[in-house]
Amino acid sequence: MRLVCNGRFAALLFCFLICIACGDVYRPTIIPNPVQPPDPKNFHSIFTVNQNGATNPGTGMQVDVSGDSSEGVTRVAMMPVHAALQGTRIWVANSLSDSVSVFTTAVGSSISIGASTNVNLPTGSSPVFVHSTESTEMYVANSGLNTVDAINSTSNVIDAEIRVTGTIPWGLAETPDGKQLFVVNKGSNNVSVVSTVDKLESAILPVGVSPRWAVARSDGARVYVLSHDDGLVTTINSSVIPDQVVGSTPVGAGADFLYYDSRRNRLYIPNPTTNNVVILDATVDPPATLATIDLTAPIPAGGGAPCPATGCSPVSVSALPDGTRAYIASYYIDSTSANCQQTPCFQAQVTVVDELTNQVTKSIPLPQVSVSSMGNCASARFRVSAAVAFDGSRVYVSSCDAGGVSSINPAGDQYFAAIPAPGSSFAPTLLNITAAVQNGSQTTYSYTYDPNSGTPIFLGLIVTITNLSQPADNGAFTVVGLGNGTFTVNNPSGQSTANENGTGLGQPPPQNPVFALSGS
């Protein structure tokens, strides 16, 4: 055995000597460092829909995450209230025009945001919600006709009109596999289950009083329905035939919105009536309460309360994709602040929640603004709305009264920038001024519309008047009154003049965001 071992060693030594004799030098393999890929946030966007009063068309705006700037604005129809992303297209429900608008998204600097196409719905539809997990079908809930329209997203043609047994369809939730659609019927306290294969109602399930929102769990096995009047979150087992209600969890009356965090498998219910946010564990049936966050209480780690003792209105929640933090968007009206041009002021803020401890870590106040005079913001479903960028690099909060979007950097949770929604998608209002009449501290102008005029004159419009014979009648004024062929402004120095030939140029109407959603 010893002889054999010695022989093997001698053979190895012989091979080694041969290699040296060949003169080759062997070095370790060098693995090159790969070039750092482009920042993924360059390819991400968030979107807002903007309703600009009851007399002006709405718009859709795309925000570029990498630059915190508007990437494009496109017109939609009257009073948009909700939107959904499907691939590279945005669908918008327009409640006052009985239509759904659809437009393509911008792609960097090479492809601009697309002009919208309006899909007309039956008269009286009053659409309030759009939703789909499919690639070729979009669903719209019509609160006025108790129907859900299925729209072919290739041809933009209505495939089917689904008449539900309930009344006032108010929200939709579709399972991830695209096989079942759950219709929240606000007026009849139930949910209609629709088979997306044959577009027929397959079941009617009782839930709480005045249901407002529904979400499907990421595995599709559960659907959660929030009811406003009795404050219940009803759990539906959507994995059995027929679907069954398996229980409910009380969260307090008054909530309108339910957010599902798929990373943590939990539910957030912001409640503007009780000034709090309830967090539920969705891993059990029915979901169990993990925490209740009182926004009027001091921050546990130190610092004042996010909201004043008189309360505030939390209405929207979004969470980072890494499961570390959730962000609550809330607001209150401050009638004593001197920070605005007029009172009362609108104060929005973002409350940061640590998802590991379910405790508030920080409150981020957003800039105060004057309450919008013409944006119908008080009646908006989302006066403020939160959305997190797909890569988690930014948190955005749209504000109807502020007329734009606030950007928050999660690195340090700091307010970063304000992104105004541009009004450039509308032509300015052009007026021919024919006379001015002074009455105390106000001037009333007679006018006719210019044939090339944009949107009609409205209260709160800023009009720049030129070419009148009295210099005091010229200037930039805010319209405070409207009559038949007249408008009135505050102008203590004005002079009465007749047979004038002046010009009035009104600024494009402001954009008032009422819903924000994250792109891919």
Coordinates of C-alpha atoms in Angstrom, one line a residue, residues 57-60 73-77 101-103 114-118 424-427 454-455:
P57 CA -64.0 69.1 -18.5
G58 CA -61.6 67.1 -16.4
T59 CA -58.1 66.0 -17.1
G60 CA -55.7 63.1 -16.5
V73 CA -51.9 66.2 -19.2
T74 CA -54.8 65.1 -21.4
R75 CA -58.5 66.1 -21.3
V76 CA -61.2 63.7 -20.2
A77 CA -65.0 64.3 -19.9
S101 CA -62.4 58.1 -21.0
V102 CA -59.3 56.0 -21.9
F103 CA -55.9 57.3 -22.9
G114 CA -52.3 60.2 -25.6
A115 CA -55.5 62.1 -26.3
S116 CA -58.4 60.4 -24.6
T117 CA -61.2 58.5 -26.3
N118 CA -64.6 58.7 -24.7
S424 CA -52.3 74.2 -20.4
S425 CA -54.7 71.6 -21.8
F426 CA -57.4 74.3 -21.9
A427 CA -57.5 77.4 -24.0
G454 CA -61.9 78.6 -24.3
T455 CA -63.9 77.6 -21.2

